[in-house]
mmCIF file with all atom_site columns, C-alpha atoms in Angstrom:
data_model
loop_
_atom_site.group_PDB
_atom_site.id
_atom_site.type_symbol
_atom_site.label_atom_id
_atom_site.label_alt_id
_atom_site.label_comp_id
_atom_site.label_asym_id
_atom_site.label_entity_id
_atom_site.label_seq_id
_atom_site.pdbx_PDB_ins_code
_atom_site.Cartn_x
_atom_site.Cartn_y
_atom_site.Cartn_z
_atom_site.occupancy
_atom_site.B_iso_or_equiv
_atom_site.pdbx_formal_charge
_atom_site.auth_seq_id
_atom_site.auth_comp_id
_atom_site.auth_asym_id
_atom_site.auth_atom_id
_atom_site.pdbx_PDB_model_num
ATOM 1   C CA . UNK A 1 1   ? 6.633   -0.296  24.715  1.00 49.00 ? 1   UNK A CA 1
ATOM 2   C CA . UNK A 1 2   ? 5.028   2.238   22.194  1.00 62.00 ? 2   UNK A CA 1
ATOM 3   C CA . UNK A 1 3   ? 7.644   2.736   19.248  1.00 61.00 ? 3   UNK A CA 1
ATOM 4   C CA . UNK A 1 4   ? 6.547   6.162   18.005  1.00 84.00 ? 4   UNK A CA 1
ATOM 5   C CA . UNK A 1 5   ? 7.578   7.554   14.542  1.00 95.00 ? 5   UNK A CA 1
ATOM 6   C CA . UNK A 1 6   ? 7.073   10.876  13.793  1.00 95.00 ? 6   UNK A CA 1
ATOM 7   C CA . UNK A 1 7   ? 5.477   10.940  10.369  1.00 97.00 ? 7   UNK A CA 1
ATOM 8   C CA . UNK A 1 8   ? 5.220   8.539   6.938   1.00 97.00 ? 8   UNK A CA 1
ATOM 9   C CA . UNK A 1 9   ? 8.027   10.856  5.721   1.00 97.00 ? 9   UNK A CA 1
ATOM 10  C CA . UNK A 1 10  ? 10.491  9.458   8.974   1.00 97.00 ? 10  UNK A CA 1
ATOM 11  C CA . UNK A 1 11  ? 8.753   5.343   8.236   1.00 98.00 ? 11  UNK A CA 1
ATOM 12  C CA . UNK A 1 12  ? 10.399  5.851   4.466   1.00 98.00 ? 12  UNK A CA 1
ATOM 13  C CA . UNK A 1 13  ? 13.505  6.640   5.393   1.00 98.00 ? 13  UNK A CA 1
ATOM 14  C CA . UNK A 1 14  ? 13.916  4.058   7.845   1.00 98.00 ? 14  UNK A CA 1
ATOM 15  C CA . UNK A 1 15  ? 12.249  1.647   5.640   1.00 98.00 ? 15  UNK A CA 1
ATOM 16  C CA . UNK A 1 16  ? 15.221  2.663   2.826   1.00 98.00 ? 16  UNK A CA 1
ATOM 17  C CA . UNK A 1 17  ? 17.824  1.992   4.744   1.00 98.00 ? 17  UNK A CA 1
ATOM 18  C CA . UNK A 1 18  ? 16.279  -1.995  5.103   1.00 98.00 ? 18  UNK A CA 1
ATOM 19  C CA . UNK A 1 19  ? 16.028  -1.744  1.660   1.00 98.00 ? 19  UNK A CA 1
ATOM 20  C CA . UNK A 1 20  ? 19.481  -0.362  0.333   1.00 97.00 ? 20  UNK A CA 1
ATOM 21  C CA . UNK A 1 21  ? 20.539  -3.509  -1.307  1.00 96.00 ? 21  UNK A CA 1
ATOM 22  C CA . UNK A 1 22  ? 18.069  -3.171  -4.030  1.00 96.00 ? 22  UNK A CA 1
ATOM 23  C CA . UNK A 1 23  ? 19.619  0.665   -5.084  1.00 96.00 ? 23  UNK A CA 1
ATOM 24  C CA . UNK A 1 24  ? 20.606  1.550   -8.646  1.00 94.00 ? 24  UNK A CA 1
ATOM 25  C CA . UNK A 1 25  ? 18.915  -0.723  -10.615 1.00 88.00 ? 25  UNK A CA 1
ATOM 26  C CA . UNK A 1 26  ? 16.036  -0.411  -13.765 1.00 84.00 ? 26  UNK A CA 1
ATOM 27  C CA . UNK A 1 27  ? 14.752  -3.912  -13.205 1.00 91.00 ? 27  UNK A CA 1
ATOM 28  C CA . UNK A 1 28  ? 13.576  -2.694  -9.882  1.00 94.00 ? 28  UNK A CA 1
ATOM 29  C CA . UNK A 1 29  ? 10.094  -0.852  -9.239  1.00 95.00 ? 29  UNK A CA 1
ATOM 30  C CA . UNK A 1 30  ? 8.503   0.507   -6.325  1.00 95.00 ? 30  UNK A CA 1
ATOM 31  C CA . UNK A 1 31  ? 4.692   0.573   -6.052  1.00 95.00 ? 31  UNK A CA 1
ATOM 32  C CA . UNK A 1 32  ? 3.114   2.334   -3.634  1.00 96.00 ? 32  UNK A CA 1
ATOM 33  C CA . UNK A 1 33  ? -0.833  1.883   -2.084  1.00 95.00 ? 33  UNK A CA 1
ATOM 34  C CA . UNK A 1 34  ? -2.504  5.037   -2.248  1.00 92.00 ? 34  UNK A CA 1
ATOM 35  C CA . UNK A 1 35  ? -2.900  7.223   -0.629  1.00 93.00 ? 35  UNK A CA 1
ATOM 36  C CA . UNK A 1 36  ? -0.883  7.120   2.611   1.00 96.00 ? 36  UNK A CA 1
ATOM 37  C CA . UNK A 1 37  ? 1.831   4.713   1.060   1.00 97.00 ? 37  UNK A CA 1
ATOM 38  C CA . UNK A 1 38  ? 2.932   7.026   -1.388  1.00 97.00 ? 38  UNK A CA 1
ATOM 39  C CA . UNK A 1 39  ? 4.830   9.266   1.019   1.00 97.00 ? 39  UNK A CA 1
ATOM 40  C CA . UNK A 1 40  ? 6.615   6.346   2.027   1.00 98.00 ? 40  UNK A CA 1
ATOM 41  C CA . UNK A 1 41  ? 7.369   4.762   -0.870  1.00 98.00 ? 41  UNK A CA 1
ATOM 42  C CA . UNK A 1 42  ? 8.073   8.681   -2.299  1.00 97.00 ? 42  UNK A CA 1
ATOM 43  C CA . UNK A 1 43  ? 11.137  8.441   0.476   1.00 97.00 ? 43  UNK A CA 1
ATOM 44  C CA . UNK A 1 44  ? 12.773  5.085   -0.402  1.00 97.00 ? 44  UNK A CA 1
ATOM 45  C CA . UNK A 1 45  ? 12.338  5.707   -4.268  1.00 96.00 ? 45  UNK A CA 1
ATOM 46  C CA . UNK A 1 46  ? 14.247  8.553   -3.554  1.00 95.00 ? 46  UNK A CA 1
ATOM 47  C CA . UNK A 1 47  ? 16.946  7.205   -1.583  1.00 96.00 ? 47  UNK A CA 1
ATOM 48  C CA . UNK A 1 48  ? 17.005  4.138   -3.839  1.00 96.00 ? 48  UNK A CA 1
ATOM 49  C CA . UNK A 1 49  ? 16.996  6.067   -6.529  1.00 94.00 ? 49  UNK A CA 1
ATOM 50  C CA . UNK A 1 50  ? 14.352  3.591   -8.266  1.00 94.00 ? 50  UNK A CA 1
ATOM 51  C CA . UNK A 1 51  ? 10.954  4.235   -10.383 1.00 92.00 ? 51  UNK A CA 1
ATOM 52  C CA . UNK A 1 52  ? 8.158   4.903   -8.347  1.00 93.00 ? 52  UNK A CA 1
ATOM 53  C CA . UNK A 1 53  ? 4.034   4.474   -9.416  1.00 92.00 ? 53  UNK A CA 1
ATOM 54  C CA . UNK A 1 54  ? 1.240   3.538   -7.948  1.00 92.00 ? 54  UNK A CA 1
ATOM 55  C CA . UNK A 1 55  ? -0.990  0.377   -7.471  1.00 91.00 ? 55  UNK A CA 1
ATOM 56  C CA . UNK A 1 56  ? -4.407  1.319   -7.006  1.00 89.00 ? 56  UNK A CA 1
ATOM 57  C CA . UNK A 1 57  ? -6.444  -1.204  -4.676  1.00 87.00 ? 57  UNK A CA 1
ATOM 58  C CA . UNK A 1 58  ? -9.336  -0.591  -1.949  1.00 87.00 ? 58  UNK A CA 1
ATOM 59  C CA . UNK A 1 59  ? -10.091 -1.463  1.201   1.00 85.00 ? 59  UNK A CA 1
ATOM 60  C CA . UNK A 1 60  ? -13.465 -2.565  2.414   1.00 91.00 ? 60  UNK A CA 1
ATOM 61  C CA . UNK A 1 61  ? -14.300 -1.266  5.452   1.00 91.00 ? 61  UNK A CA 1
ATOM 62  C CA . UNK A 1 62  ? -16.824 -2.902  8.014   1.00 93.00 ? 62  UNK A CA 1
ATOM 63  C CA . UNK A 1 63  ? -19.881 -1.221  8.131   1.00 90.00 ? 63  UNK A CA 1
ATOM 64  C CA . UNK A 1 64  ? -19.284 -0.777  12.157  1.00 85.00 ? 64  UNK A CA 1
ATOM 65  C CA . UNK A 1 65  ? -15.594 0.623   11.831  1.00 86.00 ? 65  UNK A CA 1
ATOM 66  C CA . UNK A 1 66  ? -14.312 1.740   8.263   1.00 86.00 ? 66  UNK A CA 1
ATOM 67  C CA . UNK A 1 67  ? -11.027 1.611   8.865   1.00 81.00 ? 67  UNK A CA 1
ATOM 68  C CA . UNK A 1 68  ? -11.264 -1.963  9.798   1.00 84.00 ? 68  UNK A CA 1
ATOM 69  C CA . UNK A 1 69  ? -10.817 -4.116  6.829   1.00 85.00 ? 69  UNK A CA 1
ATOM 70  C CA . UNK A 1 70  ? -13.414 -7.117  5.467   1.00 91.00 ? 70  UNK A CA 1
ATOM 71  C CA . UNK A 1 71  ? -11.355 -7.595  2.373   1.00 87.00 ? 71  UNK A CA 1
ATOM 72  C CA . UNK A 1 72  ? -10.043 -5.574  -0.735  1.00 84.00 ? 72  UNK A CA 1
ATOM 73  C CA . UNK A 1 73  ? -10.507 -5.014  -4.376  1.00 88.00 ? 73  UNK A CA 1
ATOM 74  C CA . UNK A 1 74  ? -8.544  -4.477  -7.256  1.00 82.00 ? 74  UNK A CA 1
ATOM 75  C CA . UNK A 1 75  ? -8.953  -3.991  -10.525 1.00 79.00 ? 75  UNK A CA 1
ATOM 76  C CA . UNK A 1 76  ? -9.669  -7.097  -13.387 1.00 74.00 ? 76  UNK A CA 1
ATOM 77  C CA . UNK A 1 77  ? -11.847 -8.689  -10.477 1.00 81.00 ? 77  UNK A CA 1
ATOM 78  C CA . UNK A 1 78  ? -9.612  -9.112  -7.838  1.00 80.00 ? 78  UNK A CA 1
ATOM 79  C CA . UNK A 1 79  ? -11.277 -9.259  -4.279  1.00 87.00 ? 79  UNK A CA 1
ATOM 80  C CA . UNK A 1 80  ? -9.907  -10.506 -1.205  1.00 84.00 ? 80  UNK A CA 1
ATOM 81  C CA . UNK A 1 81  ? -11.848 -11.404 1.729   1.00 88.00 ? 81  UNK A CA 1
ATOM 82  C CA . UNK A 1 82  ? -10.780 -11.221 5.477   1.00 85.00 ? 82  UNK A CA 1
ATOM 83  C CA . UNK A 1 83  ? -12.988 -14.608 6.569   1.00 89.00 ? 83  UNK A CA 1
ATOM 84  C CA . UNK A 1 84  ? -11.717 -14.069 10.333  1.00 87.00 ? 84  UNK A CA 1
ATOM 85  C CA . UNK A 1 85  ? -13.286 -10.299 10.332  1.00 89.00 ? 85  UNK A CA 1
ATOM 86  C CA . UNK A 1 86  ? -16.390 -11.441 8.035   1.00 93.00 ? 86  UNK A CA 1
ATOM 87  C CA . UNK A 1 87  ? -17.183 -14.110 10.864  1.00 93.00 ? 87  UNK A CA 1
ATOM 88  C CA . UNK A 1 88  ? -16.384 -12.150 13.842  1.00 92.00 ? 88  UNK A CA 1
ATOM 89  C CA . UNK A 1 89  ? -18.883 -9.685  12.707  1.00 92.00 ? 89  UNK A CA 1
ATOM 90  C CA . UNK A 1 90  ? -21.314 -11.683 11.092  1.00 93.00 ? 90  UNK A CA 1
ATOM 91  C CA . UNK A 1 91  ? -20.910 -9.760  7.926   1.00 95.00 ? 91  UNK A CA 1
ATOM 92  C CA . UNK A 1 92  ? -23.625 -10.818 4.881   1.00 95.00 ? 92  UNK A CA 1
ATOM 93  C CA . UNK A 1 93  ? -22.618 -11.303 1.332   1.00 94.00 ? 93  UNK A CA 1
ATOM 94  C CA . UNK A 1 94  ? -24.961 -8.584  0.560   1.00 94.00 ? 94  UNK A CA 1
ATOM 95  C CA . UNK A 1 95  ? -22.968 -6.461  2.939   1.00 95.00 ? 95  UNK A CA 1
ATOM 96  C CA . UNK A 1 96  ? -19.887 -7.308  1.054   1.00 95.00 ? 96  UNK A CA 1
ATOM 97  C CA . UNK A 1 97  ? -21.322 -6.431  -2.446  1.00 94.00 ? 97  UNK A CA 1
ATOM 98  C CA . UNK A 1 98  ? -22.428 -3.261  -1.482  1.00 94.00 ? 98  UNK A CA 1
ATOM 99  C CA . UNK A 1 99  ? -19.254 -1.752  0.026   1.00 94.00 ? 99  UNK A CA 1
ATOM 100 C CA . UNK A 1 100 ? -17.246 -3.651  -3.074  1.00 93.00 ? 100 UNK A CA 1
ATOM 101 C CA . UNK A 1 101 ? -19.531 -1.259  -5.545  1.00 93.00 ? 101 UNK A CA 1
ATOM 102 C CA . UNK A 1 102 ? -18.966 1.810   -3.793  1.00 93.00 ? 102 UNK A CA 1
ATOM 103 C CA . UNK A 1 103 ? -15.121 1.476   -3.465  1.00 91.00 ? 103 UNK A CA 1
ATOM 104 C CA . UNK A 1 104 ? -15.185 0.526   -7.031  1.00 92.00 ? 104 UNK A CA 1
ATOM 105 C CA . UNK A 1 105 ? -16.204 3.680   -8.061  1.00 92.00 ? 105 UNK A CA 1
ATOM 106 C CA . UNK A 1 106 ? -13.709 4.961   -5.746  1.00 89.00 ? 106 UNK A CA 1
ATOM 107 C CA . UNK A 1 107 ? -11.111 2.703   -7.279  1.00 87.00 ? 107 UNK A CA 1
ATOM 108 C CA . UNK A 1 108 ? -11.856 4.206   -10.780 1.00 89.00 ? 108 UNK A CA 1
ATOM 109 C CA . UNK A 1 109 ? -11.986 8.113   -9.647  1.00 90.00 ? 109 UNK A CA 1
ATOM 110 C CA . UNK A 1 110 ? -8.248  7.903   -8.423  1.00 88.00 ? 110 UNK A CA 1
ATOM 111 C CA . UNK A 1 111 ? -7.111  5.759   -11.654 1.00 85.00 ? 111 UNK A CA 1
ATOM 112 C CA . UNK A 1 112 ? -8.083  8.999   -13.762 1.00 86.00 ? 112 UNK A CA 1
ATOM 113 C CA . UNK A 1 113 ? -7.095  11.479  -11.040 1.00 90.00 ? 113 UNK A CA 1
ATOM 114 C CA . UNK A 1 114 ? -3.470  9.652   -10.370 1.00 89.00 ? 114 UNK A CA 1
ATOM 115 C CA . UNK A 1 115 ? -2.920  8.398   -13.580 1.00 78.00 ? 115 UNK A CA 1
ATOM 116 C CA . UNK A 1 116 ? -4.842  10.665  -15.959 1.00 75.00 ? 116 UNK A CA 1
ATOM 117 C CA . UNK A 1 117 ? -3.021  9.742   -19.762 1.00 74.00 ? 117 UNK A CA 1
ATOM 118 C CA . UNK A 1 118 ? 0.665   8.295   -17.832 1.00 75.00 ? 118 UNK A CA 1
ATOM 119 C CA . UNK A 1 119 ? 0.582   4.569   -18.533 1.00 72.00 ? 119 UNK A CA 1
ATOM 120 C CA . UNK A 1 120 ? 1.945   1.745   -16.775 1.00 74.00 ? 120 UNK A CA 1
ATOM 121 C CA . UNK A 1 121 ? 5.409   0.739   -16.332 1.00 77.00 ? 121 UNK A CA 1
ATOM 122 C CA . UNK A 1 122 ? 5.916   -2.800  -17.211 1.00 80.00 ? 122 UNK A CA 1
ATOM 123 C CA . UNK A 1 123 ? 5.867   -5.130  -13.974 1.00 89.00 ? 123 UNK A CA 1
ATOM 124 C CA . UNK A 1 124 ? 6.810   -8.328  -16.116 1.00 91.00 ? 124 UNK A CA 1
ATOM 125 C CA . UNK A 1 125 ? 10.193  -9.576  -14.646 1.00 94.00 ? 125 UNK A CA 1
ATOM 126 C CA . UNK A 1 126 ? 10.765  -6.769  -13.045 1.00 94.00 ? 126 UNK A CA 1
ATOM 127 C CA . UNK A 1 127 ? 11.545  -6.741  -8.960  1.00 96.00 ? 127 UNK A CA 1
ATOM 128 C CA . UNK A 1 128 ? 8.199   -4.964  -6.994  1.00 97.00 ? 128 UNK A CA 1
ATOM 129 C CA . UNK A 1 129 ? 8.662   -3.241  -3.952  1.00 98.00 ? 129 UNK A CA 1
ATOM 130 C CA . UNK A 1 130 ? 4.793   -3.021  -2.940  1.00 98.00 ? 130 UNK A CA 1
ATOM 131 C CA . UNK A 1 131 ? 4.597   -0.027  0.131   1.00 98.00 ? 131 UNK A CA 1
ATOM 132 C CA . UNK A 1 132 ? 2.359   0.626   2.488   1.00 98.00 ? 132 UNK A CA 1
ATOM 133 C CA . UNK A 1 133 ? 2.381   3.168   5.520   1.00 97.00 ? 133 UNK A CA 1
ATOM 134 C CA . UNK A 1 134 ? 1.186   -0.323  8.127   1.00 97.00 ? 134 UNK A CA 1
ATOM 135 C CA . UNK A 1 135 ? -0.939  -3.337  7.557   1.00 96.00 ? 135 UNK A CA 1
ATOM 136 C CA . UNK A 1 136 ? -3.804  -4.245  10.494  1.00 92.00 ? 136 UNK A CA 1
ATOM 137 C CA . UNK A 1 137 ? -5.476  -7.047  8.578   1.00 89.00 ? 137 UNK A CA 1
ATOM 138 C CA . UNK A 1 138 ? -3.383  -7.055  5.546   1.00 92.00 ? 138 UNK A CA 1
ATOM 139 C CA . UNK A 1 139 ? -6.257  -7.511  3.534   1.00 88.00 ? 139 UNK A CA 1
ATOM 140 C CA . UNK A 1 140 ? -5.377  -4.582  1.077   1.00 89.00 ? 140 UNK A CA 1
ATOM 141 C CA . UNK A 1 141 ? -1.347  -5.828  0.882   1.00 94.00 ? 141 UNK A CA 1
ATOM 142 C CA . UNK A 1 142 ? -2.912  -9.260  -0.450  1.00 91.00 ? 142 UNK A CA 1
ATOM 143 C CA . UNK A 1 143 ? -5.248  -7.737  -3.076  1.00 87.00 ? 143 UNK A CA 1
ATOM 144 C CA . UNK A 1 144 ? -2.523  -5.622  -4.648  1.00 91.00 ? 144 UNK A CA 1
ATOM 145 C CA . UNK A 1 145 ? -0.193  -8.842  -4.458  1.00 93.00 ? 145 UNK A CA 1
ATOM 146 C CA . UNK A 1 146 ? -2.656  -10.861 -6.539  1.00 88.00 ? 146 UNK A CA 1
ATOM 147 C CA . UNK A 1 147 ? -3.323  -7.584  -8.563  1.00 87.00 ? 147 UNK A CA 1
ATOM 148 C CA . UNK A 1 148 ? 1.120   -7.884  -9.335  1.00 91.00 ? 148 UNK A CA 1
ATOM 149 C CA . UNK A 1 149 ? 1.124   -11.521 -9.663  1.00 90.00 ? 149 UNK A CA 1
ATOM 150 C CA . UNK A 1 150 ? -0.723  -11.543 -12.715 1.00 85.00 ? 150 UNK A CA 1
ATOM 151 C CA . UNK A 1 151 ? 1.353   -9.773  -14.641 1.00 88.00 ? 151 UNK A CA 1
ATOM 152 C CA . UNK A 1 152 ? 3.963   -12.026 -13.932 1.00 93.00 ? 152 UNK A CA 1
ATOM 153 C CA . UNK A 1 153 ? 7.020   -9.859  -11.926 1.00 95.00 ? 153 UNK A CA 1
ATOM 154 C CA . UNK A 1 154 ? 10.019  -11.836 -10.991 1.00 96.00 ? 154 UNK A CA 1
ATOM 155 C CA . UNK A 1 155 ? 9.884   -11.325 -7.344  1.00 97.00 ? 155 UNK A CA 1
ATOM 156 C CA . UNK A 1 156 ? 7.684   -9.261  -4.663  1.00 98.00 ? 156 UNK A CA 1
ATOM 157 C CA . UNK A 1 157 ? 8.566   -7.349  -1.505  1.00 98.00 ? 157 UNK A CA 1
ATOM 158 C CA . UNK A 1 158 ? 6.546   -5.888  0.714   1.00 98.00 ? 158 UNK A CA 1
ATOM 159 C CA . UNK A 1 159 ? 7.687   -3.225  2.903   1.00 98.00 ? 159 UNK A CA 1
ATOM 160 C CA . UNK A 1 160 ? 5.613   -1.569  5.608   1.00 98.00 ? 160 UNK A CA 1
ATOM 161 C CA . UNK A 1 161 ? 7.048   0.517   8.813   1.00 98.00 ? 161 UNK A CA 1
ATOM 162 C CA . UNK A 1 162 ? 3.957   -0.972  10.818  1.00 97.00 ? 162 UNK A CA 1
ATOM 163 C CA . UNK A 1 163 ? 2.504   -4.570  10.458  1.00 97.00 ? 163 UNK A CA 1
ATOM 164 C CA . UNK A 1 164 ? 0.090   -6.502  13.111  1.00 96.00 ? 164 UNK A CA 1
ATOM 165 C CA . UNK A 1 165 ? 1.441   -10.101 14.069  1.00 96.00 ? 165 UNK A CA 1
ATOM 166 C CA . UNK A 1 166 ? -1.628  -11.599 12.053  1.00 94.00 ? 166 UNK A CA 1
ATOM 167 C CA . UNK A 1 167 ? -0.804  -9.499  8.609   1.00 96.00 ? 167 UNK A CA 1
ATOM 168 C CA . UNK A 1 168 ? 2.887   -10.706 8.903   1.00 97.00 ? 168 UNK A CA 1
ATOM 169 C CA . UNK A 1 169 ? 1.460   -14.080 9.619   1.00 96.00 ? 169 UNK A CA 1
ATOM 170 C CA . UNK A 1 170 ? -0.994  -13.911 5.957   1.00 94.00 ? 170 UNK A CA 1
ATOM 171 C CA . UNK A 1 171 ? 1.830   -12.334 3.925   1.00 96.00 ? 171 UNK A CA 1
ATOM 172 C CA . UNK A 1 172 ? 4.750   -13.780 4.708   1.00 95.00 ? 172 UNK A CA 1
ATOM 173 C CA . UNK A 1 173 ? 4.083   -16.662 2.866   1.00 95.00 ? 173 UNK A CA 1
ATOM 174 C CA . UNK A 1 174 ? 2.997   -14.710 -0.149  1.00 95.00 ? 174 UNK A CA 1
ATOM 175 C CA . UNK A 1 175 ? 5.503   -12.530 -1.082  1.00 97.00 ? 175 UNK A CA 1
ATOM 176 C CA . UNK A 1 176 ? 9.577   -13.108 -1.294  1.00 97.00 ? 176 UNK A CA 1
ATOM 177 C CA . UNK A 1 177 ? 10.994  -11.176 1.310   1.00 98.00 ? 177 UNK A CA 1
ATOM 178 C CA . UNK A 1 178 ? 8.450   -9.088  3.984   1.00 98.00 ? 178 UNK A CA 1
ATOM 179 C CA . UNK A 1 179 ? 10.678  -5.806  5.168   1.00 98.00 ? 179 UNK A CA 1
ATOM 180 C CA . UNK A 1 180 ? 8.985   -3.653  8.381   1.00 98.00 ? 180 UNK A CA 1
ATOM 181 C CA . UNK A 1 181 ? 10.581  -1.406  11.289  1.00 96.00 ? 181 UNK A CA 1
ATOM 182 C CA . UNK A 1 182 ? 7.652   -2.395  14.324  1.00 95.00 ? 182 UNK A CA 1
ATOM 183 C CA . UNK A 1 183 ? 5.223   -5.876  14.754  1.00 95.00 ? 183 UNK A CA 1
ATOM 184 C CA . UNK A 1 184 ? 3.585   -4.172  18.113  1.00 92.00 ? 184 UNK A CA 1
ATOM 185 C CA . UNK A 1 185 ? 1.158   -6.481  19.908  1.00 90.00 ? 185 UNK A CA 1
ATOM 186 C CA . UNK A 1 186 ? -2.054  -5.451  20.401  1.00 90.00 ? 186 UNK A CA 1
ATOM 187 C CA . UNK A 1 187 ? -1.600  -3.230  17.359  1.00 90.00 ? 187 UNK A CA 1
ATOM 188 C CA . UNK A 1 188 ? -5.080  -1.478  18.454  1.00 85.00 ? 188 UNK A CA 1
ATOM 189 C CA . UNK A 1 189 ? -4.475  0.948   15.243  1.00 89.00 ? 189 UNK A CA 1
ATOM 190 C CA . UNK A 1 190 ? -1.825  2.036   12.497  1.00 93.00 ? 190 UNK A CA 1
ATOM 191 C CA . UNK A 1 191 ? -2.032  5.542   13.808  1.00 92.00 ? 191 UNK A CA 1
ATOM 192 C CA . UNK A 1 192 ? -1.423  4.618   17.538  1.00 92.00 ? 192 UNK A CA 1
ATOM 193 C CA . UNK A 1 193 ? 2.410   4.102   16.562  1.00 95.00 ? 193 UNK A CA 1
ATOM 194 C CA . UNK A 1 194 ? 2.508   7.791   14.573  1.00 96.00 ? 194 UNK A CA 1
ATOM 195 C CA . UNK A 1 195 ? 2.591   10.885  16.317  1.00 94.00 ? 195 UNK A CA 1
ATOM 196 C CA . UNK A 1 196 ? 1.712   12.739  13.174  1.00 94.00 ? 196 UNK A CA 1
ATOM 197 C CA . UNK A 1 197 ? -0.982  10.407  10.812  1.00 94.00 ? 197 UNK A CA 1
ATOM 198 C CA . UNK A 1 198 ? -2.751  12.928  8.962   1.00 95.00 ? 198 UNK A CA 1
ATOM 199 C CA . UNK A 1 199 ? -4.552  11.816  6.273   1.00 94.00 ? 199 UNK A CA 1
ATOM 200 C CA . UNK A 1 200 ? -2.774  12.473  2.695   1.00 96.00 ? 200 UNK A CA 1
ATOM 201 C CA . UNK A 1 201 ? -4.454  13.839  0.289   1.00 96.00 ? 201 UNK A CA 1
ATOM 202 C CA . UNK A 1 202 ? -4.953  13.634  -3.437  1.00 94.00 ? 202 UNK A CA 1
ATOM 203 C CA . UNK A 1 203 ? -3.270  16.826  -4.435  1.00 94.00 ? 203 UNK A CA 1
ATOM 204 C CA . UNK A 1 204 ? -0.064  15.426  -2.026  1.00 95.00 ? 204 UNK A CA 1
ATOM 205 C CA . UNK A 1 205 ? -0.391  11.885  -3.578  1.00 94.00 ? 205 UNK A CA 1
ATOM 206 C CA . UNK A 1 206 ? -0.727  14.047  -7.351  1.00 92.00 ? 206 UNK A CA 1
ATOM 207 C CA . UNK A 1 207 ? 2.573   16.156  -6.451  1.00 91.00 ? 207 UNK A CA 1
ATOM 208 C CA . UNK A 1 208 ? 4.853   12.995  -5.397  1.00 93.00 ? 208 UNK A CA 1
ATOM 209 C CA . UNK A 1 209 ? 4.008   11.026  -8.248  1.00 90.00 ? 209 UNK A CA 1
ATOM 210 C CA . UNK A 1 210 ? 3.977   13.504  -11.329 1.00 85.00 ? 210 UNK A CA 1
ATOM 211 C CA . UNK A 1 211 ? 7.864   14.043  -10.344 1.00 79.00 ? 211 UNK A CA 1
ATOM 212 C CA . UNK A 1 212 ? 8.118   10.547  -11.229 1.00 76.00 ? 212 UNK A CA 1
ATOM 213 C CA . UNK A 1 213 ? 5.743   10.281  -14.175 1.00 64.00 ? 213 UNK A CA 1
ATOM 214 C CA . UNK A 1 214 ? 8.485   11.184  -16.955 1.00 47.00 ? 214 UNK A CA 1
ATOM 215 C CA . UNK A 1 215 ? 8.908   12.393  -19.125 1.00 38.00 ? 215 UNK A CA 1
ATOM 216 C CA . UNK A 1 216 ? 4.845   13.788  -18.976 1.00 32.00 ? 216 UNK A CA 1
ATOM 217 C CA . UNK A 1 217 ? 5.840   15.395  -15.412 1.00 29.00 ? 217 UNK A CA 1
ATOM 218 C CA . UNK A 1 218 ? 6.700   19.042  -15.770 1.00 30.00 ? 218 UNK A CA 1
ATOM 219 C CA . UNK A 1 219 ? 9.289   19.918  -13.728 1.00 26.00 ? 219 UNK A CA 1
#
């Protein structure tokens, strides 16, 4: 059975009302994975009426098929490697070093662009809901959880409308709770299960978060 949702706009909503319980409160912060889980996590901030910002990791693509993920970076070092994908595809460390450098780069051009002067909201102690709009491999999820956990938050969530049976299998046992609307099996791809996927942009990704980058947002 396909399970079809119309847009990342229709996967936040439906991911809100999962996540209604944690409403109202300012030791609660959603972070979002840019760029297509900021329209998601743009929808339940809204309807949660909690913070929203961003946490900037990147995917590494196989050489083969981008959009299939090796592993992840983040920044301070972090790196996570997908050893089942590596293997399958008999992927060389070299390999691996030379896609980490380019998304690096990538990494730092949307910390100025998204960020520009706005700092960072404190994540000590605080509740993170980390958002996503699917995880295949959950490669990228697992960076940006190890990319939270050291600064020490008091719990993390993960919420995602889509998530393969072996991403829910690798972060399930990595975050506190693990909130998602589909686990279809084969997955094949995130986009299969949208009818509209269009790739956001930085200007859209810019526009959602400057409303909540206060009080340097204009209005």
């Amino acid at each position: 059975m396909k399970f079809l949702l119309k847009n990342r706009i229709e996967a936040g909503q439906l991911l809100a009302t999962k996540l209604i319980k944690y409403a109202n409160d300012s030791d609660r912060l959603i972070l979002a994975l840019p760029r297509g889980g900021v329209p998601v996590a743009y929808c339940i901030a809204q309807k949660l009426n909690l913070p929203l910002d961003v946490c900037l990791v990147r995917k590494l693509g196989t050489p083969q098929r981008p959009e299939l993920a090796m592993g992840a970076i983040g920044p301070s070092g972090v790196m996570v490697i997908n050893e089942s994908v590596v293997n399958s595809l008999n992927i060389s460390d070299e390999t691996i070093q030379k896609v980490a450098q380019r998304e690096q780069q990538e990494l730092e051009r949307r910390e100025l662009l998204y960020r520009g002067d706005h700092p960072y909201r404190g994540i000590q102690d605080q509740t993170i809901i980390l958002v996503d709009d699917g995880a295949a491999t959950g490669a990228t999820l697992q960076a940006a959880i190890a990319t939270i956990r050291k600064q020490n938050p008091k719990t993390i969530i993960v919420a995602v409308p889509i998530i393969s049976p072996e991403a829910l299998l690798a972060l399930d046992p990595v975050v506190e709770e693990l909130v998602y609307l589909f686990s279809p099996y084969p997955l094949e791809s995130i986009s299969y299960w949208y009818n509209n996927f269009a790739q956001t942009t930085d200007e859209e990704v810019c526009h959602l978060l400057n409303s909540f980058f206060l009080p340097f947002a204009l209005r």
